[in-house]
CSV table of C-alpha atoms in Angstrom, one decimal:
chain,number,residue,atom,x,y,z
F,1,MET,CA,64.6,72.7,101.3
F,2,THR,CA,66.7,76.1,101.7
F,3,SER,CA,69.9,75.9,102.2
F,4,TYR,CA,73.0,78.7,101.6
F,5,ARG,CA,76.5,78.5,100.4
F,6,CYS,CA,79.4,81.2,100.2
F,7,ALA,CA,78.6,83.1,96.8
F,8,PRO,CA,81.6,82.3,94.3
F,9,ALA,CA,82.7,85.7,93.7
F,10,VAL,CA,83.5,86.0,97.6
F,11,ALA,CA,87.1,85.9,99.1
F,12,GLN,CA,87.4,84.9,102.4
F,13,VAL,CA,90.1,84.7,104.8
F,14,GLU,CA,89.7,83.0,108.3
F,15,CYS,CA,92.2,84.5,111.1
F,16,GLN,CA,92.9,85.0,114.9
F,17,GLU,CA,93.0,88.6,116.0
F,18,GLY,CA,93.6,89.2,119.8
F,19,GLY,CA,92.9,85.4,120.6
F,20,ARG,CA,89.3,85.7,118.6
F,21,SER,CA,88.4,84.0,115.6
F,22,VAL,CA,87.3,86.6,113.0
F,23,VAL,CA,86.6,85.9,109.1
F,24,TYR,CA,86.9,89.0,106.5
F,25,LEU,CA,85.0,88.4,103.6
F,26,GLY,CA,85.4,90.6,100.5
F,27,ARG,CA,83.0,90.8,97.2
F,28,LEU,CA,85.1,90.7,94.4
F,29,PRO,CA,85.8,92.8,92.3
F,30,ASP,CA,84.3,96.0,93.9
F,31,GLY,CA,83.8,95.3,97.6
F,32,PRO,CA,82.5,95.5,100.2
F,33,LEU,CA,85.0,93.9,102.8
F,34,ILE,CA,83.3,93.0,105.8
F,35,VAL,CA,84.7,91.4,109.0
F,36,LEU,CA,82.8,89.2,111.0
F,37,GLU,CA,83.2,88.1,114.4
F,38,GLY,CA,81.3,86.7,117.7
F,39,SER,CA,77.7,85.8,116.6
F,40,ALA,CA,78.1,87.2,112.9
F,41,LEU,CA,80.6,84.7,112.7
F,42,ALA,CA,78.9,81.6,114.1
F,43,ILE,CA,75.9,82.4,111.9
F,44,TRP,CA,78.0,82.6,108.8
F,45,LEU,CA,79.7,79.5,109.7
F,46,ALA,CA,76.4,77.6,110.3
F,47,ALA,CA,75.0,79.2,107.2
F,48,VAL,CA,78.0,78.1,104.9
F,49,ASP,CA,77.9,74.7,106.9
F,50,GLN,CA,74.3,74.0,105.9
F,51,SER,CA,75.3,73.6,102.2
F,52,ARG,CA,77.0,70.5,102.9
F,53,PRO,CA,75.1,67.2,103.1
F,54,ASP,CA,73.7,67.0,106.8
F,55,ARG,CA,75.3,64.2,108.2
F,56,SER,CA,73.6,63.8,111.2
F,57,GLY,CA,70.2,63.2,109.6
F,58,GLN,CA,68.4,65.1,111.9
F,59,GLY,CA,67.1,67.9,109.6
F,60,GLU,CA,69.0,70.4,111.9
F,61,GLY,CA,68.0,73.8,110.7
F,62,LEU,CA,70.2,76.8,110.4
F,63,VAL,CA,68.5,78.7,113.3
F,64,ASP,CA,69.3,75.3,115.3
F,65,ARG,CA,72.7,75.2,114.7
F,66,VAL,CA,73.4,78.6,115.5
F,67,ALA,CA,71.4,78.5,118.6
F,68,ALA,CA,73.4,75.2,119.4
F,69,SER,CA,76.6,76.8,118.8
F,70,VAL,CA,76.1,79.8,121.2
F,71,GLY,CA,74.0,77.8,123.5
F,72,VAL,CA,70.7,79.7,123.7
F,73,PRO,CA,67.1,78.6,122.9
F,74,ALA,CA,66.5,78.4,119.0
F,75,ASN,CA,63.5,81.1,119.9
F,76,ALA,CA,66.2,83.5,121.1
F,77,VAL,CA,68.3,84.0,118.1
F,78,ARG,CA,65.5,82.9,115.4
F,79,GLU,CA,64.8,86.6,114.1
F,80,ASP,CA,68.5,87.8,114.7
F,81,VAL,CA,69.5,84.8,112.5
F,82,THR,CA,67.1,85.3,109.8
F,83,ASP,CA,67.6,89.1,109.3
F,84,PHE,CA,71.4,88.6,109.3
F,85,VAL,CA,71.3,85.9,106.7
F,86,THR,CA,68.9,87.7,104.7
F,87,THR,CA,71.4,90.9,104.6
F,88,LEU,CA,74.4,88.5,103.7
F,89,VAL,CA,72.2,87.3,100.6
F,90,ARG,CA,71.0,90.9,99.6
F,91,SER,CA,74.6,92.1,99.8
F,92,GLY,CA,75.9,88.8,97.8
F,93,PHE,CA,78.2,87.2,100.2
F,94,LEU,CA,75.4,84.1,100.5
F,95,GLU,CA,73.9,82.2,97.8
F,96,VAL,CA,70.5,80.6,98.4
F,97,SER,CA,70.0,77.2,97.2
F,98,GLU,CA,66.8,75.4,96.6
F,99,GLU,CA,66.8,71.7,97.0
F,100,PRO,CA,63.6,70.1,96.0
F,101,GLY,CA,62.7,67.7,98.8
F,102,GLY,CA,65.8,68.2,100.6
F,103,GLY,CA,67.7,65.7,98.5
F,104,THR,CA,71.3,65.9,99.0
F,105,GLY,CA,72.4,64.3,95.5
F,106,SER,CA,71.0,66.8,93.4
F,107,VAL,CA,72.4,69.9,91.6
F,108,PRO,CA,71.0,72.8,93.8
F,109,ARG,CA,69.4,75.7,92.1
F,110,THR,CA,70.7,78.9,92.7
F,111,ARG,CA,69.1,82.4,93.1
F,112,PRO,CA,71.4,85.5,92.2
F,113,ALA,CA,71.7,88.0,94.9
F,114,PRO,CA,69.4,91.0,94.1
F,115,ASP,CA,71.4,94.6,94.6
F,116,ALA,CA,73.6,94.6,97.4
F,117,PRO,CA,73.6,96.9,100.0
F,118,ASP,CA,76.9,98.4,101.5
F,119,LEU,CA,77.5,96.3,104.7
F,120,ARG,CA,80.5,98.6,106.2
F,121,SER,CA,78.5,100.6,108.2
F,122,SER,CA,76.4,97.8,109.8
F,123,THR,CA,79.4,95.1,110.7
K,1,MET,CA,99.1,87.3,85.7
K,2,LEU,CA,101.3,85.6,88.4
K,3,HIS,CA,100.9,86.5,92.1
K,4,ILE,CA,104.3,87.1,93.6
K,5,LYS,CA,106.0,88.1,96.9
K,6,GLY,CA,103.7,88.4,100.3
K,7,VAL,CA,100.8,85.7,101.1
K,8,ALA,CA,101.7,84.3,97.3
K,9,ILE,CA,105.2,82.8,98.7
K,10,ASP,CA,105.3,79.0,99.1
K,11,ARG,CA,104.9,78.1,103.0
K,12,SER,CA,108.4,76.5,102.6
K,13,ILE,CA,110.4,79.6,101.6
K,14,ALA,CA,108.2,82.5,103.6
K,15,SER,CA,109.2,84.2,106.6
K,16,GLU,CA,106.7,84.5,109.4
K,17,SER,CA,108.0,87.4,110.5
K,18,ARG,CA,107.3,89.0,106.9
K,19,VAL,CA,103.8,90.6,106.8
K,20,GLY,CA,103.0,92.4,103.5
K,21,SER,CA,100.8,95.3,103.2
K,22,ASP,CA,100.3,95.3,99.5
K,23,ALA,CA,99.4,92.5,96.6
K,24,ASP,CA,102.0,92.2,94.1
K,25,VAL,CA,101.6,90.7,90.6
K,26,LEU,CA,103.5,90.5,87.7
K,27,VAL,CA,101.5,90.8,84.2
K,28,ARG,CA,102.2,89.4,81.2
K,29,PRO,CA,103.8,92.7,79.4
K,30,ASN,CA,101.0,93.1,76.6
K,31,HIS,CA,98.2,92.4,79.2
K,32,ILE,CA,99.3,95.4,81.2
K,33,ASP,CA,97.0,97.9,79.2
K,34,ALA,CA,94.1,96.0,79.7
K,35,LEU,CA,94.3,95.1,83.2
K,36,LEU,CA,95.1,98.7,84.3
K,37,GLY,CA,91.9,99.7,82.2
K,38,ALA,CA,89.9,97.1,84.1
K,39,MET,CA,91.2,98.3,87.3
K,40,ARG,CA,90.4,101.7,86.9
K,41,ASP,CA,87.0,100.9,86.0
K,42,HIS,CA,86.8,99.4,89.4
K,43,GLY,CA,87.7,102.2,91.3
K,44,TRP,CA,91.7,101.6,91.5
K,45,VAL,CA,93.3,104.9,91.3
K,46,VAL,CA,97.4,105.3,90.5
K,47,HIS,CA,99.4,106.0,93.5
K,48,SER,CA,102.9,106.2,91.7
K,49,THR,CA,103.8,105.4,87.9
K,50,PHE,CA,106.2,103.0,86.6
K,51,GLU,CA,108.3,106.0,86.0
K,52,THR,CA,108.1,107.6,89.1
K,53,GLY,CA,107.9,104.2,91.5
K,54,SER,CA,111.3,103.3,91.5
K,55,PRO,CA,114.4,103.7,89.4
K,56,PHE,CA,114.0,100.1,87.9
K,57,GLU,CA,110.6,101.4,86.8
K,58,HIS,CA,109.1,98.0,86.9
K,59,ALA,CA,105.8,98.5,88.7
K,60,ILE,CA,103.0,100.8,89.0
K,61,THR,CA,101.3,101.1,92.3
K,62,LEU,CA,97.7,101.7,92.6
K,63,THR,CA,95.4,102.1,95.5
K,64,HIS,CA,91.7,101.0,96.3
K,65,GLY,CA,89.3,102.2,99.0
K,66,VAL,CA,88.7,98.8,100.0
K,67,TRP,CA,91.4,96.4,98.8
K,68,GLY,CA,94.5,98.8,99.9
K,69,TYR,CA,97.7,98.9,97.8
K,70,ALA,CA,98.7,96.7,94.5
K,71,ASP,CA,101.9,96.5,92.9
K,72,VAL,CA,101.2,95.8,89.1
K,73,HIS,CA,104.9,94.4,88.0
K,74,ARG,CA,105.7,94.7,84.1
K,75,HIS,CA,109.1,93.1,84.6
K,76,PHE,CA,110.9,92.4,87.7
K,77,PRO,CA,114.1,94.2,88.6
K,78,GLY,CA,117.3,92.0,88.2
K,79,ILE,CA,115.9,89.8,85.5
K,80,GLY,CA,117.9,90.7,82.3
K,81,VAL,CA,115.9,88.9,79.5
K,82,PRO,CA,113.0,90.9,77.9
K,83,ALA,CA,110.0,90.8,80.0
K,84,GLU,CA,107.8,88.9,77.6
K,85,ARG,CA,110.4,86.4,77.2
K,86,ALA,CA,110.8,86.3,81.1
K,87,PHE,CA,106.9,86.1,81.9
K,88,ASP,CA,106.7,83.1,79.3
K,89,ARG,CA,109.4,81.3,81.3
K,90,LEU,CA,107.8,81.9,84.6
K,91,TRP,CA,104.2,81.1,83.5
K,92,GLN,CA,105.3,77.7,81.9
K,93,ASP,CA,106.2,76.4,85.4
K,94,ARG,CA,103.3,78.0,87.5
K,95,SER,CA,101.3,76.3,89.9
K,96,VAL,CA,98.0,77.5,91.7
K,97,MET,CA,98.0,78.5,94.9
K,98,THR,CA,94.7,79.3,97.0
K,99,ILE,CA,94.8,82.7,98.5
K,100,ALA,CA,91.4,84.1,100.1
K,101,GLY,CA,89.6,81.2,98.9
K,102,VAL,CA,90.3,82.5,95.5
K,103,GLY,CA,92.9,80.2,93.1
K,104,CYS,CA,95.7,82.3,92.0
K,105,PRO,CA,98.6,81.3,89.6
K,106,VAL,CA,102.2,81.5,91.1
K,107,PRO,CA,105.7,80.7,89.7
K,108,SER,CA,107.5,77.5,90.5
K,109,VAL,CA,109.1,77.8,94.0
K,110,ALA,CA,112.6,77.8,92.4
K,111,ALA,CA,111.3,81.2,90.6
K,112,GLN,CA,109.6,82.4,93.5
K,113,SER,CA,113.3,81.8,95.6
K,114,LEU,CA,114.9,83.6,92.7
K,115,ILE,CA,112.5,86.7,93.0
K,116,LEU,CA,112.9,86.8,96.7
K,117,VAL,CA,116.7,86.8,96.3
K,118,LEU,CA,116.6,89.6,93.6
K,119,ASN,CA,114.1,91.4,96.1
K,120,ALA,CA,116.3,91.2,98.7
K,121,ALA,CA,118.9,93.4,97.3
K,122,ARG,CA,116.1,96.0,97.4
K,123,ALA,CA,114.7,95.1,100.7
K,124,GLY,CA,116.7,97.1,103.1
K,125,GLY,CA,116.4,95.9,106.6
K,126,HIS,CA,114.4,92.5,105.5
K,127,ALA,CA,117.2,91.4,103.2
K,128,GLY,CA,118.5,89.1,105.5
K,129,VAL,CA,115.2,87.6,106.1
K,130,ASP,CA,114.2,86.9,102.6
K,131,LEU,CA,117.8,85.8,101.6
K,132,ARG,CA,118.1,83.0,104.2
K,133,ALA,CA,114.5,81.8,103.5
K,134,ALA,CA,115.2,81.6,99.5
K,135,TRP,CA,118.9,81.0,99.5
K,136,THR,CA,121.0,80.7,102.1
K,137,GLY,CA,118.5,78.0,103.6
K,138,ALA,CA,118.0,76.2,100.4
K,139,SER,CA,118.5,72.4,99.9
K,140,ASP,CA,121.7,72.1,97.2
K,141,SER,CA,119.1,70.5,94.8
K,142,ARG,CA,116.8,73.7,95.0
K,143,LYS,CA,119.8,76.0,94.8
K,144,GLY,CA,120.8,74.1,91.7
K,145,GLU,CA,117.2,75.0,90.3
K,146,ILE,CA,117.5,78.3,91.3
K,147,LEU,CA,120.9,79.2,89.2
K,148,ALA,CA,119.6,77.5,86.6
K,149,LEU,CA,116.9,79.8,86.5
K,150,ARG,CA,119.1,82.7,87.2
K,151,ASP,CA,121.3,81.7,84.0
K,152,GLU,CA,118.3,81.3,81.8
K,153,LEU,CA,116.8,84.6,82.9
K,154,GLU,CA,120.1,86.5,82.8
K,155,ALA,CA,119.6,87.5,86.4
K,156,HIS,CA,123.5,87.5,87.5
K,157,VAL,CA,124.0,90.9,88.5
K,158,GLY,CA,121.0,91.4,90.6
K,159,PHE,CA,121.4,88.2,92.0
K,160,ALA,CA,125.3,88.9,93.0
K,161,ALA,CA,124.0,92.3,94.5
K,162,ALA,CA,121.9,90.4,97.0
K,163,THR,CA,124.3,88.0,97.8
K,164,GLY,CA,127.1,90.5,98.3
K,165,ASP,CA,129.2,89.5,95.2
K,166,LEU,CA,128.3,92.5,93.1
K,167,GLU,CA,132.1,93.8,92.5
K,168,GLU,CA,132.1,90.4,90.4
K,169,TYR,CA,130.2,92.4,87.7
K,170,ARG,CA,131.9,96.0,87.8
K,171,GLY,CA,131.7,96.2,84.2
K,172,ALA,CA,128.2,95.5,83.6
K,173,ARG,CA,125.9,98.2,82.7
K,174,ASP,CA,123.9,98.1,85.5
K,175,TYR,CA,126.4,97.6,87.8
K,176,ASP,CA,126.1,101.0,89.4
K,177,LEU,CA,122.5,101.0,89.5
K,178,TRP,CA,122.8,98.2,91.7
K,179,ARG,CA,125.6,99.5,93.7
K,180,VAL,CA,123.3,102.4,94.5
K,181,THR,CA,120.8,100.3,95.3
K,182,VAL,CA,122.3,98.2,98.0
K,183,GLY,CA,124.4,100.6,99.4
K,184,GLY,CA,122.7,104.0,99.0
K,185,GLY,CA,123.8,107.2,97.2
K,186,THR,CA,122.7,110.4,96.6
K,187,ARG,CA,119.6,111.4,94.0
K,188,ILE,CA,122.4,112.8,91.4
K,189,GLU,CA,124.4,109.2,91.8
K,190,GLU,CA,121.1,107.5,91.1
K,191,TRP,CA,120.1,109.3,88.2
K,192,MET,CA,124.0,108.8,86.5
K,193,ALA,CA,123.3,105.2,87.6
K,194,ARG,CA,119.8,104.8,85.8
K,195,ILE,CA,121.0,106.7,82.8
K,196,ARG,CA,124.2,104.1,82.6
K,197,ALA,CA,121.8,101.2,82.9
K,198,ALA,CA,119.6,102.5,80.2
K,199,PRO,CA,119.2,99.7,77.3
K,200,SER,CA,119.7,101.9,74.4
K,201,ARG,CA,121.0,105.5,73.8
K,202,ARG,CA,117.3,106.6,73.3
K,203,ALA,CA,116.2,105.4,76.6
K,204,ALA,CA,119.2,107.1,78.0
K,205,TRP,CA,118.5,110.2,76.7
K,206,ASP,CA,115.1,110.0,77.7
K,207,LEU,CA,116.2,109.6,81.5
K,208,VAL,CA,118.4,112.7,80.8
K,209,GLN,CA,115.3,114.8,80.2
K,210,ARG,CA,113.4,113.2,82.8
K,211,ALA,CA,115.8,113.9,85.5
K,212,THR,CA,115.2,117.6,85.2
K,213,ARG,CA,111.2,117.4,85.9
K,214,VAL,CA,109.4,117.4,89.2
K,215,ASN,CA,108.3,114.3,90.2
K,216,LEU,CA,104.6,115.2,90.4
K,217,ASP,CA,103.6,111.9,92.5
K,218,HIS,CA,106.1,112.4,95.0
K,219,LEU,CA,105.4,115.9,95.4
K,220,ALA,CA,101.5,115.1,95.6
K,221,HIS,CA,102.3,112.4,98.4
K,222,ARG,CA,104.4,114.9,100.2
K,223,LEU,CA,102.1,117.7,100.1
K,224,GLY,CA,99.2,115.5,100.7
K,225,ARG,CA,97.3,117.0,97.7
K,226,VAL,CA,97.0,117.5,94.1
K,227,PRO,CA,100.1,120.2,93.4
K,228,GLY,CA,99.6,123.4,92.0
K,229,ARG,CA,101.3,125.3,89.3
K,230,ALA,CA,103.1,127.5,92.0
K,231,ASP,CA,104.2,124.2,93.7
K,232,VAL,CA,105.6,122.9,90.8
K,233,MET,CA,107.6,125.7,90.1
K,234,ARG,CA,109.0,126.0,93.9
K,235,GLU,CA,110.1,122.1,93.5
K,236,PHE,CA,111.4,122.6,90.2
K,237,PHE,CA,114.1,125.1,91.9
K,238,ALA,CA,114.2,123.5,95.2
K,239,ARG,CA,115.5,120.1,93.5
K,240,PRO,CA,118.9,121.4,92.3
K,241,ALA,CA,119.6,122.9,95.8
K,242,ARG,CA,118.6,119.7,97.8
K,243,GLY,CA,120.7,117.4,95.1
K,244,LEU,CA,123.7,120.0,95.6
K,245,ARG,CA,123.2,119.9,99.6
K,246,GLU,CA,123.2,116.0,99.4
K,247,GLU,CA,126.3,116.0,97.2
K,248,THR,CA,128.1,118.3,99.7
K,249,THR,CA,126.9,116.3,102.4
K,250,THR,CA,127.7,112.9,101.2
K,251,PHE,CA,131.3,114.2,100.2
K,252,LEU,CA,132.1,115.5,103.6
K,253,HIS,CA,130.7,112.4,105.3
K,254,ARG,CA,132.9,110.2,102.9
K,255,ARG,CA,135.8,112.1,104.1
K,256,GLY,CA,135.2,111.5,107.6
K,257,TRP,CA,134.1,115.3,108.4
K,258,ARG,CA,131.1,115.4,111.1
K,259,ARG,CA,129.1,118.0,112.4
């Protein structure tokens, strides 16, 4: 089972700006610094939340979580969610954890992020 | 290093209205060079040096394209004991605060209060806010802790400058420097105060020599570019004229003359 978690060298600040929730993510020590809001924030929160044990026991996937949080069918967001999560992993903000058999008690194996593109221009 | 001021201040003494625009850290003095080297390797650029940043020569300011400004302190203005000893004392009582999801060592709350009070003497319009949060609004037991630390770190003069009791320290070596810092003064008065506050004759002589030189950091910031030889030459002759004008204006102002 693939799950994600915030990479250890990422600083994050959650705050309200103009009545909207935003998250600043900074990859230490060199950057980049990105700001997530709206759908990008929904994907981030669903991704880092997925790294916690699944309390629902329903095996709810990342795409389903995002779809549920924005109130649209999973098929409508699947491609965008997958692309954005891939970008976050490549840029070193998210880490991939492979949990054999989907067990929640095992220590996840982590895959280091490959060379990260600069997200500043795309966010 | 210890994170001080700004978001590193404990919520119990932080003022909601104070929003920082930089990060401040106090670094163990013999680790300064290593830290600055590492920061330069990661893209940090010097904005102003220890010597040119402030009359107390306490911090170097660096800037980074992503992270903005950072003030790296080698000591804190007002603390009288040697910097290494002061750091050891503050480090001894440290705790860890989570800032942006990262654990950062910070001084004890009493030490943070002392730092805020000392900072208030130099904080201009924010002085009242910081002083209320860190000192006048503190409980008796917290005040006792702050005063004990003030005594231990020999921070009496700076503390008095913040609380309005500076006149009790008229004979102190750094009295004039704090008087100019709190009440303002001309550039010549500031240099004279700095020279009087110097800890040794050699340090005082170094200051006398530096007083005549052009502050290249300030000149570069004013021009918005790296100054050339002609800029430096022009500034070299302009400074005494500006200093004289300041002295004359201040002299007339103090005697009640108005234009």
